[in-house]
């Protein structure tokens, strides 16, 4: 459906030849803004950026007769570890995203849209800028789009490489030229977002679903996958599988099939040990749980994790869970913006404890201390980055506690010592990083 | 006026208050670091997390507005667990160098640790993050990045109040550091406020650093005498010595702030030049004498001049450094007891002094210009006094807290007032005018007396004595009362309160006011 396979679909002519911008025509001429919102609402489309909030509902929060301008921000700050869906979309099929943006802006009454790119997305930014120029030349963007009288400008903005700017209010701060510190809510962006004006922030993949919903209707969309969490979904399959990659599958696809059929099974002929289903921020499934779970927002939640960005990371039985968690902690320690005390201090503390554990310097009481630090961080900060480390910390220790205890008992890592296969940590957590 | 319940206490508070303010009204402290009532609310320290009924997560009290029927728990298990946790987090990378930290004694980490944490550290790694120490970041401010808890009060102060934005947070996560932008150290006249609002020992003042442990200091509410704004202050002092001024919150005058010039104004008040005994001119030098001799000498001179040339041969110049009570007392002595109406005000600011700005600083460096105006003592009177000297009508001048020589320049002074027979100067220091006096009386500086100043907007504010004046120096009202007694044998009011009460009865601008009723924030002039 996303046409990532069609050669040259990134070019406007090819995109049009495949039916591109037909949905926009329909949205501009055959539908009122209210009808677009209702269609998206009844499609049950839920945000693909990780929080799974119903998109139509988010749009409907925008004040109808806003005296201030309304902005739409397309969140292309894809930084969640193990996630690479937006990147391919931006590279291969930018017009689908642009079409989604124009339709969304029409729905919420926005005449200025921003695409906020992850700092590392230099090539992707260029590709999208080329696409914008093409679309503008053909009258799909700019003044009086397709003769409908609707105006829209799309601006691109590249971040400076901070994970936290993918958080919607951190993104807005960064877009305004400030430090990417997430904001206190309320006020929510729908009331006071970019530059103090009502703002919708939607993920790239979310927006790319819009043309399809408009073209084929909400009922069609709902028919794909579970009713409450429908639609096609891009799964980023990585780790110890034979065929890692980006796969588009219906929501509710069994995780077992994703790993064993689509992904070609576990690499090196080994056994499955753990799967993180939604990027590094969430608790892992052990092999037994992974066999049963269906990949949609509600099923994964019911099974005790979250689907997040659908960055599915598969680990076989020769993987040290302490080391995996240490890596996760290293990431969040590095990416915590440092605004809120519990996250700023807690992420570093957790990493330091895990570095010691992995190096065989850990103590038995460190396990409970880790759990307690995780408890003290969770839910006590402005944004959910603290939760993004506390959830996997609790999950890994709960599901693989014996492995953590082995590290203490043996005073070494049972995986690392056997053949020295594991690479040393990226750098010692004890050394202050250069500013 | 929403009603809400905090810790089982039902209270009714004004709409729009946040929970920290509402709890404060109920006498309940909600600990906080980043929240400051004079700044925006970032909600970053997480110290003020409280349990609000029906909210699934703990809420930060600073950013939660009161609502009807709200039920708040500030001491529940969940709240205290979170408070302990935040303090533990704040302290893991803190150097805990209280014994050598100047903030000790007024540090919110110390205070809250004792009140809300009191548990041994579980951070056993001994690997705290290392950051910069004692960095000169400009103005009078030193920065210790290791002690900093990144509450961003200082950066917000420079962003929102002075709008100079010298400081920012650099780095990320637990490597975050406050610093100034490259080659742009703090450069504004209000930097000291950042030190005041820093809740920990991250920002300390170069001038005050290591001079005195704060728990030895006494605090006396007063008003800054540095300019006609008259910022409310607390004088921090010990054994007759002032160590620092701190701004005192006054929504009608200075909000939470004061300027750095005012902050250091006390230094000029405790120089070697302070007078400690009454002096009189003996041939070519000033000699000390006792107060009773000084009074007899002055009274005899007044009688003599009055008898020979009439009461109007005696005049007075009152500096706008004088309090309302001092000015009124001298005016009354001159008009009623002596019977002269030759009186003038001197409101002079040194050349090169800072001009008006948008925040607090005023070009007029006198705290009571408006008060003298309200008493009908005008600055233009100086010219008519000089005219009277030239005409040989004015023979004797009493000068209270006015350095005429410095204000006019020596040549000009001699040209206009050189013909005077007798000069009686009442001042704190042996200034240039005092050097020319026939009699020079030591009086108390404003931190040493009771009384009031009237700021340029007509706000009458009270000052309190922090400690007695040095040596034999007297409050000016006392010296004036003694002089009056030496002249007519009658008793006069010697307390500022009583003089103010009399002034309120006599002077329309002060009708209906009393010193006691000024309260901490002062009152506006009646007329």
Short mmCIF file of N, CA and C in Angstrom, two decimals, chain A residues 272-274 285-293:
data_model
loop_
_atom_site.label_atom_id
_atom_site.label_comp_id
_atom_site.label_asym_id
_atom_site.label_seq_id
_atom_site.Cartn_x
_atom_site.Cartn_y
_atom_site.Cartn_z
N UNK A 272 14.89 -18.34 20.23
CA UNK A 272 14.43 -17.01 20.61
C UNK A 272 14.54 -16.85 22.12
N UNK A 273 15.01 -15.68 22.56
CA UNK A 273 15.08 -15.43 23.99
C UNK A 273 14.18 -14.27 24.40
N UNK A 274 14.25 -13.17 23.68
CA UNK A 274 13.47 -12.00 24.07
C UNK A 274 13.18 -11.13 22.86
N UNK A 285 9.34 -8.90 25.78
CA UNK A 285 8.63 -10.17 25.93
C UNK A 285 9.67 -11.27 26.01
N UNK A 286 9.42 -12.29 26.83
CA UNK A 286 10.28 -13.46 26.75
C UNK A 286 9.76 -14.35 25.61
N UNK A 287 10.47 -15.42 25.32
CA UNK A 287 10.15 -16.23 24.15
C UNK A 287 8.71 -16.75 24.20
N UNK A 288 8.30 -17.16 25.36
CA UNK A 288 6.97 -17.74 25.52
C UNK A 288 5.89 -16.72 25.20
N UNK A 289 6.07 -15.50 25.74
CA UNK A 289 5.08 -14.44 25.48
C UNK A 289 5.09 -14.06 24.01
N UNK A 290 6.29 -14.03 23.42
CA UNK A 290 6.42 -13.58 22.04
C UNK A 290 5.70 -14.52 21.07
N UNK A 291 5.56 -15.76 21.47
CA UNK A 291 4.88 -16.73 20.59
C UNK A 291 3.40 -16.39 20.45
N UNK A 292 2.84 -15.77 21.45
CA UNK A 292 1.39 -15.65 21.50
C UNK A 292 0.85 -14.29 21.06
N UNK A 293 1.67 -13.26 21.19
CA UNK A 293 1.10 -11.91 21.10
C UNK A 293 0.81 -11.50 19.66
#
